[in-house]
Each structure stands twice: as C-alpha cells, then as structure tokens.
Tab-separated table of C-alpha atoms in Angstrom:
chain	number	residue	atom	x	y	z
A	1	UNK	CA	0.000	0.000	0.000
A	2	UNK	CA	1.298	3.039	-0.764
A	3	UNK	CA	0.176	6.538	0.898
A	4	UNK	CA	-0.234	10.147	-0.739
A	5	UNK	CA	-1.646	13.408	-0.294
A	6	UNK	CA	-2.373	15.740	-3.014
A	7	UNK	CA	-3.575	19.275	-2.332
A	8	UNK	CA	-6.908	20.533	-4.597
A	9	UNK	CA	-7.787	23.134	-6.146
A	10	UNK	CA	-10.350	24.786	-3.155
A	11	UNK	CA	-6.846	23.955	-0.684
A	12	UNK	CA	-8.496	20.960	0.645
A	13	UNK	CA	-6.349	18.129	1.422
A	14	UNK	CA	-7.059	14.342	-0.200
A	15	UNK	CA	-5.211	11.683	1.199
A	16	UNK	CA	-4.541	9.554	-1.178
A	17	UNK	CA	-4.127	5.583	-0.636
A	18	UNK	CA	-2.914	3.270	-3.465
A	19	UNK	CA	-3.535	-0.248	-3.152
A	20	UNK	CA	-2.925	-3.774	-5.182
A	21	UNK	CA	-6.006	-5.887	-5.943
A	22	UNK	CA	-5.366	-8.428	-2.427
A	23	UNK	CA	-4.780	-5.409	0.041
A	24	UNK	CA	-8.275	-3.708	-1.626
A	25	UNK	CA	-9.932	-7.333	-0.973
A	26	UNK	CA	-8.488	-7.197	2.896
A	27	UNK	CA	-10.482	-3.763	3.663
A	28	UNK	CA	-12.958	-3.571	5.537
A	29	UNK	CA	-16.668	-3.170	3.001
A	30	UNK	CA	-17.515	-0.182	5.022
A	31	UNK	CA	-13.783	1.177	4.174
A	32	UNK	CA	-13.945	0.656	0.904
A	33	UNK	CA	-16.325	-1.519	-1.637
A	34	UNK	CA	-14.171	-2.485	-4.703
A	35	UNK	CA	-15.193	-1.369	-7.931
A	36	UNK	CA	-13.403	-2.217	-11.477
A	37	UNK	CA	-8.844	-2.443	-11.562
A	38	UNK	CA	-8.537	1.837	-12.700
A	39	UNK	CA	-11.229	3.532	-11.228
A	40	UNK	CA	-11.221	4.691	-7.647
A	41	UNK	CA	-13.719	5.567	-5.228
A	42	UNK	CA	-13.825	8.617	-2.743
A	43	UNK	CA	-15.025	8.337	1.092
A	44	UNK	CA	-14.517	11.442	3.325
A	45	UNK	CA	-11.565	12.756	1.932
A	46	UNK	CA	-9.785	9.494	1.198
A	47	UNK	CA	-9.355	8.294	-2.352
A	48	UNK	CA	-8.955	4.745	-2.871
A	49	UNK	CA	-6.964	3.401	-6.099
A	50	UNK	CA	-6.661	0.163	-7.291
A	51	UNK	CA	-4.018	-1.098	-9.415
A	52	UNK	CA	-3.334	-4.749	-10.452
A	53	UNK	CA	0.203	-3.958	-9.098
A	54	UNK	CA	0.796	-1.076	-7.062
A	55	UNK	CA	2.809	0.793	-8.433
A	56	UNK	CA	6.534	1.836	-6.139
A	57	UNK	CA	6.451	4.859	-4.792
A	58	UNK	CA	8.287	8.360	-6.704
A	59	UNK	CA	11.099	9.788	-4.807
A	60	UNK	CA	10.702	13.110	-4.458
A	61	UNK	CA	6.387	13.037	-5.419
A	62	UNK	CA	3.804	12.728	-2.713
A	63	UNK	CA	1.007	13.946	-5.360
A	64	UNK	CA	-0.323	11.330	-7.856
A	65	UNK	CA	-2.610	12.569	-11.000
A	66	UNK	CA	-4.616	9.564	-12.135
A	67	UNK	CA	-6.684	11.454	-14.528
C-alpha cells in the first residue's frame, strides 16, 4: 500500500491511498467496496486506487494525477 496526499484546487487536502487488488480485498466493506482495476472511489476525503500492481512509490512526489 502506498500513501499520498495531493492538495486541490479549493486547498483541501485528499489523502490519497494506493492499493494492489489483495490489500483492496483485505479492507474492511464499510472502508472501501471495490469497484473495477482503474477507477477509484472517494469516502470522506480518502481516495482509494486500485491497481493490479501497485505501483513503487516516486522519490521526491507525494502527489499522484490519475486522470
């Protein structure tokens, strides 16, 4: 699992959590409910991203555009 925040464009803060297809399946359903391998769901602030890998995390980057 890997862990980012990304500031928008209002200033709010999204924390940003990037997960493979087994840690997604270990979450709680309230936490999370999976949906289809690219798309991600939001809940309270937290975006949830599921790759079939997760990808490593960027030296140097804490923000991650998926769109």
């Amino acid at each position: 699992m890997r862990t980012y925040t990304e500031t928008g464009p209002s200033g709010s803060v999204v924390t940003i959590l990037r997960l493979s297809q087994a840690e997604a399946g270990s979450l709680p359903s309230q936490v999370y409910s999976a949906r289809p391998r690219g798309r991600s769901g939001e809940l309270n602030g937290v975006v949830v991203i599921v790759d079939s890998e997760a990808a490593p995390a960027v030296p140097g980057h804490e923000a991650v555009d998926e769109h």
